Amino acid sequence: MGSTLAATGLPSVSGTRADRTAYQPGTCNIGPAEIARRRRAGHVGLLGTIILLAILVAFSAPPLARLLVALPASTAASGYLQAALKFCAGFGSRGLFNFGPVGPTEQALDLADRARDRARARQIGLASLAAGVAVGIASALLPL
């Protein structure tokens, strides 16, 4: 990979060679435990979207109010995108990675690697926002 890696000052993940070679700048910065965590966040966001929309519809909220579903929909999209891409946007924005249990992280020291991670984090953020806005607009346009 050509990356120089070091502990962040937080407890080291596991320090195994396999963990260090799993990190791919801008492509993959989380392992199975973190992926499952992001998937759960997607599920929670989806459930929140459905519940909020149901409440707004039940109370005959005006179309503009139904735009609020964009918030939990963005959360759902972010969780699902991060799980599918095996890339945590929060970690990417700080140049971190974790292939062990949830919690401890390691840091990429190579500046080019960190730049690729930040770029991917921005892409995920923008895609999540776009998905949330699309769901919000679709909800506002529902004929009720």
Tab-separated table of N, CA, C and O in Angstrom, residues 30-138:
chain	number	residue	atom	x	y	z
A	30	ILE	N	-12.743	0.408	7.087
A	30	ILE	CA	-13.390	-0.262	8.214
A	30	ILE	C	-13.568	-1.745	7.936
A	30	ILE	O	-13.698	-2.159	6.791
A	31	GLY	N	-13.565	-2.504	9.018
A	31	GLY	CA	-13.743	-3.946	8.936
A	31	GLY	C	-15.158	-4.355	9.314
A	31	GLY	O	-16.052	-3.514	9.471
A	32	PRO	N	-15.371	-5.651	9.500
A	32	PRO	CA	-16.715	-6.192	9.723
A	32	PRO	C	-17.492	-5.569	10.890
A	32	PRO	O	-18.687	-5.297	10.743
A	33	ALA	N	-16.867	-5.336	12.017
A	33	ALA	CA	-17.591	-4.781	13.171
A	33	ALA	C	-18.080	-3.362	12.884
A	33	ALA	O	-19.223	-3.011	13.199
A	34	GLU	N	-17.222	-2.561	12.285
A	34	GLU	CA	-17.597	-1.181	11.956
A	34	GLU	C	-18.626	-1.150	10.822
A	34	GLU	O	-19.518	-0.306	10.806
A	35	ILE	N	-18.519	-2.075	9.874
A	35	ILE	CA	-19.485	-2.146	8.777
A	35	ILE	C	-20.873	-2.462	9.340
A	35	ILE	O	-21.868	-1.823	8.965
A	36	ALA	N	-20.935	-3.419	10.257
A	36	ALA	CA	-22.216	-3.767	10.884
A	36	ALA	C	-22.793	-2.575	11.634
A	36	ALA	O	-24.015	-2.337	11.600
A	37	ARG	N	-21.942	-1.806	12.268
A	37	ARG	CA	-22.393	-0.616	12.990
A	37	ARG	C	-22.999	0.402	12.026
A	37	ARG	O	-24.032	1.011	12.310
A	38	ARG	N	-22.380	0.607	10.871
A	38	ARG	CA	-22.904	1.553	9.871
A	38	ARG	C	-24.231	1.042	9.294
A	38	ARG	O	-25.145	1.814	9.056
A	39	ARG	N	-24.322	-0.270	9.084
A	39	ARG	CA	-25.562	-0.851	8.565
A	39	ARG	C	-26.706	-0.640	9.563
A	39	ARG	O	-27.822	-0.293	9.180
A	40	ARG	N	-26.411	-0.824	10.846
A	40	ARG	CA	-27.436	-0.581	11.879
A	40	ARG	C	-27.873	0.882	11.863
A	40	ARG	O	-29.060	1.186	12.019
A	41	ALA	N	-26.937	1.790	11.680
A	41	ALA	CA	-27.287	3.217	11.591
A	41	ALA	C	-28.213	3.457	10.399
A	41	ALA	O	-29.157	4.251	10.488
A	42	GLY	N	-27.965	2.767	9.295
A	42	GLY	CA	-28.852	2.868	8.140
A	42	GLY	C	-30.248	2.375	8.464
A	42	GLY	O	-31.246	3.002	8.093
A	43	HIS	N	-30.332	1.254	9.181
A	43	HIS	CA	-31.635	0.709	9.571
A	43	HIS	C	-32.395	1.696	10.468
A	43	HIS	O	-33.593	1.910	10.295
A	44	VAL	N	-31.679	2.283	11.427
A	44	VAL	CA	-32.308	3.250	12.336
A	44	VAL	C	-32.803	4.465	11.551
A	44	VAL	O	-33.920	4.951	11.761
A	45	GLY	N	-31.998	4.955	10.624
A	45	GLY	CA	-32.402	6.094	9.804
A	45	GLY	C	-33.609	5.771	8.939
A	45	GLY	O	-34.522	6.594	8.791
A	46	LEU	N	-33.641	4.581	8.378
A	46	LEU	CA	-34.777	4.169	7.557
A	46	LEU	C	-36.044	4.074	8.399
A	46	LEU	O	-37.106	4.565	8.006
A	47	LEU	N	-35.927	3.459	9.559
A	47	LEU	CA	-37.072	3.352	10.459
A	47	LEU	C	-37.555	4.743	10.870
A	47	LEU	O	-38.765	5.013	10.871
A	48	GLY	N	-36.632	5.629	11.178
A	48	GLY	CA	-36.996	7.005	11.533
A	48	GLY	C	-37.696	7.719	10.387
A	48	GLY	O	-38.662	8.472	10.602
A	49	THR	N	-37.227	7.488	9.166
A	49	THR	CA	-37.856	8.090	7.992
A	49	THR	C	-39.294	7.620	7.848
A	49	THR	O	-40.212	8.425	7.644
A	50	ILE	N	-39.491	6.315	7.965
A	50	ILE	CA	-40.827	5.738	7.815
A	50	ILE	C	-41.772	6.240	8.913
A	50	ILE	O	-42.910	6.643	8.643
A	51	ILE	N	-41.289	6.243	10.148
A	51	ILE	CA	-42.125	6.682	11.270
A	51	ILE	C	-42.480	8.154	11.133
A	51	ILE	O	-43.646	8.547	11.297
A	52	LEU	N	-41.496	8.992	10.812
A	52	LEU	CA	-41.763	10.421	10.671
A	52	LEU	C	-42.751	10.688	9.539
A	52	LEU	O	-43.701	11.463	9.702
A	53	LEU	N	-42.568	10.032	8.416
A	53	LEU	CA	-43.497	10.223	7.301
A	53	LEU	C	-44.907	9.760	7.677
A	53	LEU	O	-45.891	10.456	7.373
A	54	ALA	N	-45.005	8.643	8.368
A	54	ALA	CA	-46.322	8.144	8.789
A	54	ALA	C	-47.010	9.142	9.719
A	54	ALA	O	-48.220	9.396	9.588
A	55	ILE	N	-46.240	9.708	10.632
A	55	ILE	CA	-46.813	10.702	11.557
A	55	ILE	C	-47.268	11.943	10.796
A	55	ILE	O	-48.367	12.459	11.011
A	56	LEU	N	-46.426	12.416	9.892
A	56	LEU	CA	-46.774	13.612	9.128
A	56	LEU	C	-48.016	13.382	8.261
A	56	LEU	O	-48.874	14.259	8.154
A	57	VAL	N	-48.115	12.217	7.679
A	57	VAL	CA	-49.287	11.880	6.859
A	57	VAL	C	-50.527	11.745	7.746
A	57	VAL	O	-51.607	12.249	7.412
A	58	ALA	N	-50.384	11.087	8.886
A	58	ALA	CA	-51.522	10.886	9.790
A	58	ALA	C	-52.095	12.213	10.281
A	58	ALA	O	-53.308	12.335	10.485
A	59	PHE	N	-51.239	13.201	10.456
A	59	PHE	CA	-51.689	14.515	10.921
A	59	PHE	C	-51.935	15.490	9.773
A	59	PHE	O	-52.060	16.690	9.993
A	60	SER	N	-51.966	14.966	8.550
A	60	SER	CA	-52.209	15.780	7.354
A	60	SER	C	-51.294	17.000	7.290
A	60	SER	O	-51.737	18.118	7.004
A	61	ALA	N	-50.033	16.762	7.571
A	61	ALA	CA	-49.050	17.849	7.527
A	61	ALA	C	-48.957	18.401	6.109
A	61	ALA	O	-49.078	17.661	5.137
A	62	PRO	N	-48.736	19.704	5.985
A	62	PRO	CA	-48.600	20.291	4.655
A	62	PRO	C	-47.353	19.750	3.945
A	62	PRO	O	-46.411	19.285	4.599
A	63	PRO	N	-47.346	19.806	2.629
A	63	PRO	CA	-46.207	19.274	1.870
A	63	PRO	C	-44.850	19.812	2.330
A	63	PRO	O	-43.889	19.055	2.410
A	64	LEU	N	-44.795	21.091	2.647
A	64	LEU	CA	-43.522	21.667	3.076
A	64	LEU	C	-42.993	20.989	4.343
A	64	LEU	O	-41.798	20.730	4.469
A	65	ALA	N	-43.882	20.647	5.257
A	65	ALA	CA	-43.482	19.970	6.499
A	65	ALA	C	-42.949	18.574	6.214
A	65	ALA	O	-42.072	18.077	6.931
A	66	ARG	N	-43.466	17.940	5.166
A	66	ARG	CA	-43.008	16.582	4.851
A	66	ARG	C	-41.570	16.561	4.344
A	66	ARG	O	-40.948	15.501	4.276
A	67	LEU	N	-41.034	17.720	4.018
A	67	LEU	CA	-39.611	17.788	3.647
A	67	LEU	C	-38.704	17.353	4.798
A	67	LEU	O	-37.557	16.977	4.581
A	68	LEU	N	-39.228	17.390	6.022
A	68	LEU	CA	-38.450	16.992	7.198
A	68	LEU	C	-37.929	15.566	7.121
A	68	LEU	O	-36.933	15.231	7.765
A	69	VAL	N	-38.582	14.724	6.352
A	69	VAL	CA	-38.114	13.338	6.261
A	69	VAL	C	-36.734	13.266	5.598
A	69	VAL	O	-36.083	12.225	5.661
A	70	ALA	N	-36.288	14.352	5.004
A	70	ALA	CA	-34.950	14.380	4.413
A	70	ALA	C	-33.872	14.121	5.470
A	70	ALA	O	-32.835	13.522	5.162
A	71	LEU	N	-34.113	14.550	6.701
A	71	LEU	CA	-33.090	14.394	7.750
A	71	LEU	C	-32.828	12.926	8.088
A	71	LEU	O	-31.685	12.462	7.965
A	72	PRO	N	-33.845	12.167	8.513
A	72	PRO	CA	-33.545	10.759	8.797
A	72	PRO	C	-33.210	9.969	7.526
A	72	PRO	O	-32.446	9.002	7.585
A	73	ALA	N	-33.727	10.394	6.379
A	73	ALA	CA	-33.397	9.698	5.129
A	73	ALA	C	-31.919	9.882	4.792
A	73	ALA	O	-31.271	8.951	4.299
A	74	SER	N	-31.372	11.059	5.079
A	74	SER	CA	-29.935	11.283	4.866
A	74	SER	C	-29.107	10.398	5.790
A	74	SER	O	-28.076	9.854	5.390
A	75	THR	N	-29.578	10.245	7.008
A	75	THR	CA	-28.898	9.366	7.966
A	75	THR	C	-28.913	7.927	7.469
A	75	THR	O	-27.891	7.225	7.521
A	76	ALA	N	-30.061	7.490	6.973
A	76	ALA	CA	-30.169	6.127	6.447
A	76	ALA	C	-29.219	5.940	5.268
A	76	ALA	O	-28.479	4.954	5.203
A	77	ALA	N	-29.233	6.884	4.352
A	77	ALA	CA	-28.369	6.787	3.176
A	77	ALA	C	-26.903	6.752	3.583
A	77	ALA	O	-26.121	5.961	3.048
A	78	SER	N	-26.533	7.580	4.532
A	78	SER	CA	-25.142	7.617	4.991
A	78	SER	C	-24.721	6.272	5.582
A	78	SER	O	-23.659	5.744	5.251
A	79	GLY	N	-25.547	5.720	6.436
A	79	GLY	CA	-25.223	4.426	7.042
A	79	GLY	C	-25.095	3.330	6.006
A	79	GLY	O	-24.124	2.562	6.006
A	80	TYR	N	-26.063	3.256	5.111
A	80	TYR	CA	-26.043	2.208	4.088
A	80	TYR	C	-24.877	2.394	3.107
A	80	TYR	O	-24.234	1.416	2.714
A	81	LEU	N	-24.605	3.634	2.714
A	81	LEU	CA	-23.473	3.878	1.802
A	81	LEU	C	-22.147	3.483	2.448
A	81	LEU	O	-21.304	2.835	1.819
A	82	GLN	N	-21.964	3.882	3.701
A	82	GLN	CA	-20.713	3.557	4.383
A	82	GLN	C	-20.544	2.048	4.530
A	82	GLN	O	-19.442	1.526	4.347
A	83	ALA	N	-21.627	1.356	4.853
A	83	ALA	CA	-21.548	-0.104	4.980
A	83	ALA	C	-21.223	-0.742	3.636
A	83	ALA	O	-20.362	-1.626	3.550
A	84	ALA	N	-21.911	-0.297	2.591
A	84	ALA	CA	-21.692	-0.889	1.269
A	84	ALA	C	-20.294	-0.604	0.738
A	84	ALA	O	-19.670	-1.473	0.110
A	85	LEU	N	-19.797	0.591	1.009
A	85	LEU	CA	-18.478	0.983	0.499
A	85	LEU	C	-17.334	0.543	1.417
A	85	LEU	O	-16.161	0.703	1.066
A	86	LYS	N	-17.682	0.035	2.610
A	86	LYS	CA	-16.674	-0.353	3.609
A	86	LYS	C	-15.764	0.831	3.937
A	86	LYS	O	-14.548	0.697	4.073
A	87	PHE	N	-16.409	1.991	4.061
A	87	PHE	CA	-15.655	3.219	4.293
A	87	PHE	C	-16.446	4.140	5.208
A	87	PHE	O	-17.566	4.542	4.887
A	88	CYS	N	-15.868	4.478	6.359
A	88	CYS	CA	-16.495	5.392	7.304
A	88	CYS	C	-16.099	6.819	6.943
A	88	CYS	O	-14.910	7.156	6.920
A	89	ALA	N	-17.096	7.648	6.676
A	89	ALA	CA	-16.827	9.039	6.304
A	89	ALA	C	-16.186	9.808	7.459
A	89	ALA	O	-15.277	10.611	7.240
A	90	GLY	N	-16.652	9.558	8.677
A	90	GLY	CA	-16.062	10.234	9.835
A	90	GLY	C	-14.596	9.879	10.008
A	90	GLY	O	-13.757	10.750	10.259
A	91	PHE	N	-14.282	8.599	9.887
A	91	PHE	CA	-12.883	8.175	9.967
A	91	PHE	C	-12.093	8.781	8.811
A	91	PHE	O	-10.978	9.254	8.989
A	92	GLY	N	-12.675	8.745	7.625
A	92	GLY	CA	-11.983	9.255	6.445
A	92	GLY	C	-11.632	10.724	6.564
A	92	GLY	O	-10.568	11.150	6.129
A	93	SER	N	-12.526	11.504	7.147
A	93	SER	CA	-12.248	12.935	7.288
A	93	SER	C	-11.102	13.201	8.259
A	93	SER	O	-10.464	14.247	8.192
A	94	ARG	N	-10.816	12.228	9.125
A	94	ARG	CA	-9.715	12.380	10.092
A	94	ARG	C	-8.527	11.479	9.790
A	94	ARG	O	-7.572	11.432	10.559
A	95	GLY	N	-8.589	10.733	8.698
A	95	GLY	CA	-7.485	9.851	8.325
A	95	GLY	C	-7.332	8.640	9.221
A	95	GLY	O	-6.225	8.141	9.412
A	96	LEU	N	-8.437	8.140	9.747
A	96	LEU	CA	-8.405	6.986	10.656
A	96	LEU	C	-8.920	5.739	9.960
A	96	LEU	O	-9.589	5.814	8.935
A	97	PHE	N	-8.639	4.587	10.543
A	97	PHE	CA	-9.207	3.326	10.081
A	97	PHE	C	-9.312	2.369	11.249
A	97	PHE	O	-8.660	2.543	12.279
A	98	ASN	N	-10.173	1.340	11.096
A	98	ASN	CA	-10.347	0.338	12.140
A	98	ASN	C	-10.835	-0.963	11.508
A	98	ASN	O	-11.898	-1.003	10.913
A	99	PHE	N	-10.062	-2.010	11.682
A	99	PHE	CA	-10.440	-3.333	11.194
A	99	PHE	C	-10.622	-4.328	12.327
A	99	PHE	O	-10.805	-5.505	12.099
A	100	GLY	N	-10.596	-3.830	13.562
A	100	GLY	CA	-10.789	-4.678	14.728
A	100	GLY	C	-12.140	-4.400	15.363
A	100	GLY	O	-13.079	-3.976	14.692
A	101	PRO	N	-12.241	-4.606	16.666
A	101	PRO	CA	-13.492	-4.335	17.371
A	101	PRO	C	-13.803	-2.831	17.330
A	101	PRO	O	-12.909	-2.005	17.199
A	102	VAL	N	-15.083	-2.499	17.482
A	102	VAL	CA	-15.502	-1.098	17.473
A	102	VAL	C	-14.799	-0.367	18.610
A	102	VAL	O	-14.725	-0.870	19.722
A	103	GLY	N	-14.277	0.798	18.307
A	103	GLY	CA	-13.645	1.626	19.331
A	103	GLY	C	-12.287	2.151	18.925
A	103	GLY	O	-12.187	3.231	18.361
A	104	PRO	N	-11.234	1.396	19.189
A	104	PRO	CA	-9.888	1.899	18.909
A	104	PRO	C	-9.657	2.065	17.407
A	104	PRO	O	-10.254	1.355	16.598
A	105	THR	N	-8.806	3.009	17.069
A	105	THR	CA	-8.501	3.280	15.666
A	105	THR	C	-7.003	3.406	15.461
A	105	THR	O	-6.247	3.552	16.418
A	106	GLU	N	-6.607	3.355	14.213
A	106	GLU	CA	-5.241	3.663	13.819
A	106	GLU	C	-5.316	4.795	12.811
A	106	GLU	O	-6.380	5.066	12.245
A	107	GLN	N	-4.186	5.444	12.584
A	107	GLN	CA	-4.175	6.609	11.717
A	107	GLN	C	-3.202	6.436	10.560
A	107	GLN	O	-2.096	5.933	10.738
A	108	ALA	N	-3.639	6.883	9.389
A	108	ALA	CA	-2.757	6.920	8.222
A	108	ALA	C	-1.946	8.201	8.305
A	108	ALA	O	-2.502	9.270	8.486
A	109	LEU	N	-0.642	8.079	8.187
A	109	LEU	CA	0.210	9.259	8.285
A	109	LEU	C	0.549	9.845	6.923
A	109	LEU	O	0.884	11.012	6.818
A	110	ASP	N	0.450	9.034	5.874
A	110	ASP	CA	0.793	9.510	4.538
A	110	ASP	C	-0.220	10.574	4.105
A	110	ASP	O	-1.428	10.334	4.108
A	111	LEU	N	0.261	11.755	3.716
A	111	LEU	CA	-0.624	12.858	3.369
A	111	LEU	C	-1.482	12.567	2.137
A	111	LEU	O	-2.646	12.972	2.076
A	112	ALA	N	-0.942	11.867	1.178
A	112	ALA	CA	-1.717	11.519	-0.022
A	112	ALA	C	-2.852	10.556	0.338
A	112	ALA	O	-3.964	10.689	-0.181
A	113	ASP	N	-2.573	9.619	1.223
A	113	ASP	CA	-3.609	8.682	1.679
A	113	ASP	C	-4.722	9.435	2.398
A	113	ASP	O	-5.908	9.188	2.174
A	114	ARG	N	-4.339	10.364	3.253
A	114	ARG	CA	-5.334	11.143	4.007
A	114	ARG	C	-6.177	12.001	3.071
A	114	ARG	O	-7.381	12.159	3.271
A	115	ALA	N	-5.562	12.529	2.028
A	115	ALA	CA	-6.310	13.339	1.051
A	115	ALA	C	-7.328	12.476	0.315
A	115	ALA	O	-8.473	12.914	0.089
A	116	ARG	N	-6.954	11.256	-0.049
A	116	ARG	CA	-7.908	10.346	-0.698
A	116	ARG	C	-9.059	9.997	0.246
A	116	ARG	O	-10.217	9.926	-0.166
A	117	ASP	N	-8.728	9.796	1.515
A	117	ASP	CA	-9.766	9.500	2.508
A	117	ASP	C	-10.734	10.672	2.659
A	117	ASP	O	-11.946	10.482	2.712
A	118	ARG	N	-10.213	11.899	2.734
A	118	ARG	CA	-11.088	13.069	2.862
A	118	ARG	C	-11.983	13.234	1.640
A	118	ARG	O	-13.161	13.582	1.757
A	119	ALA	N	-11.430	12.982	0.461
A	119	ALA	CA	-12.228	13.092	-0.768
A	119	ALA	C	-13.373	12.081	-0.758
A	119	ALA	O	-14.515	12.422	-1.101
A	120	ARG	N	-13.110	10.852	-0.346
A	120	ARG	CA	-14.167	9.831	-0.290
A	120	ARG	C	-15.203	10.209	0.770
A	120	ARG	O	-16.399	10.037	0.559
A	121	ALA	N	-14.756	10.748	1.892
A	121	ALA	CA	-15.686	11.168	2.945
A	121	ALA	C	-16.625	12.260	2.419
A	121	ALA	O	-17.835	12.223	2.686
A	122	ARG	N	-16.099	13.208	1.658
A	122	ARG	CA	-16.937	14.257	1.069
A	122	ARG	C	-17.946	13.661	0.087
A	122	ARG	O	-19.111	14.068	0.060
A	123	GLN	N	-17.507	12.695	-0.716
A	123	GLN	CA	-18.411	12.051	-1.674
A	123	GLN	C	-19.579	11.377	-0.949
A	123	GLN	O	-20.732	11.494	-1.363
A	124	ILE	N	-19.272	10.671	0.117
A	124	ILE	CA	-20.318	9.980	0.880
A	124	ILE	C	-21.269	10.999	1.493
A	124	ILE	O	-22.494	10.827	1.458
A	125	GLY	N	-20.732	12.071	2.043
A	125	GLY	CA	-21.571	13.114	2.632
A	125	GLY	C	-22.500	13.751	1.611
A	125	GLY	O	-23.700	13.925	1.869
A	126	LEU	N	-21.961	14.075	0.459
A	126	LEU	CA	-22.785	14.694	-0.586
A	126	LEU	C	-23.830	13.725	-1.134
A	126	LEU	O	-24.980	14.110	-1.376
A	127	ALA	N	-23.451	12.474	-1.329
A	127	ALA	CA	-24.406	11.470	-1.823
A	127	ALA	C	-25.519	11.240	-0.804
A	127	ALA	O	-26.697	11.110	-1.182
A	128	SER	N	-25.179	11.219	0.475
A	128	SER	CA	-26.184	11.035	1.529
A	128	SER	C	-27.139	12.221	1.567
A	128	SER	O	-28.356	12.050	1.686
A	129	LEU	N	-26.586	13.406	1.449
A	129	LEU	CA	-27.414	14.610	1.427
A	129	LEU	C	-28.353	14.593	0.224
A	129	LEU	O	-29.543	14.866	0.343
A	130	ALA	N	-27.824	14.248	-0.940
A	130	ALA	CA	-28.645	14.196	-2.156
A	130	ALA	C	-29.769	13.176	-2.018
A	130	ALA	O	-30.917	13.446	-2.403
A	131	ALA	N	-29.462	12.015	-1.456
A	131	ALA	CA	-30.494	10.990	-1.267
A	131	ALA	C	-31.565	11.477	-0.305
A	131	ALA	O	-32.764	11.297	-0.547
A	132	GLY	N	-31.153	12.108	0.776
A	132	GLY	CA	-32.113	12.630	1.744
A	132	GLY	C	-33.007	13.700	1.143
A	132	GLY	O	-34.227	13.693	1.348
A	133	VAL	N	-32.415	14.605	0.379
A	133	VAL	CA	-33.196	15.662	-0.273
A	133	VAL	C	-34.181	15.052	-1.267
A	133	VAL	O	-35.347	15.467	-1.345
A	134	ALA	N	-33.742	14.056	-2.014
A	134	ALA	CA	-34.635	13.396	-2.978
A	134	ALA	C	-35.825	12.750	-2.274
A	134	ALA	O	-36.972	12.875	-2.730
A	135	VAL	N	-35.570	12.085	-1.158
A	135	VAL	CA	-36.658	11.463	-0.404
A	135	VAL	C	-37.574	12.546	0.166
A	135	VAL	O	-38.807	12.409	0.145
A	136	GLY	N	-37.007	13.624	0.665
A	136	GLY	CA	-37.804	14.717	1.193
A	136	GLY	C	-38.706	15.338	0.129
A	136	GLY	O	-39.899	15.581	0.368
A	137	ILE	N	-38.152	15.573	-1.045
A	137	ILE	CA	-38.948	16.146	-2.137
A	137	ILE	C	-40.043	15.177	-2.573
A	137	ILE	O	-41.193	15.570	-2.776
A	138	ALA	N	-39.686	13.901	-2.687
A	138	ALA	CA	-40.694	12.896	-3.057
A	138	ALA	C	-41.815	12.861	-2.024
A	138	ALA	O	-43.000	12.766	-2.373
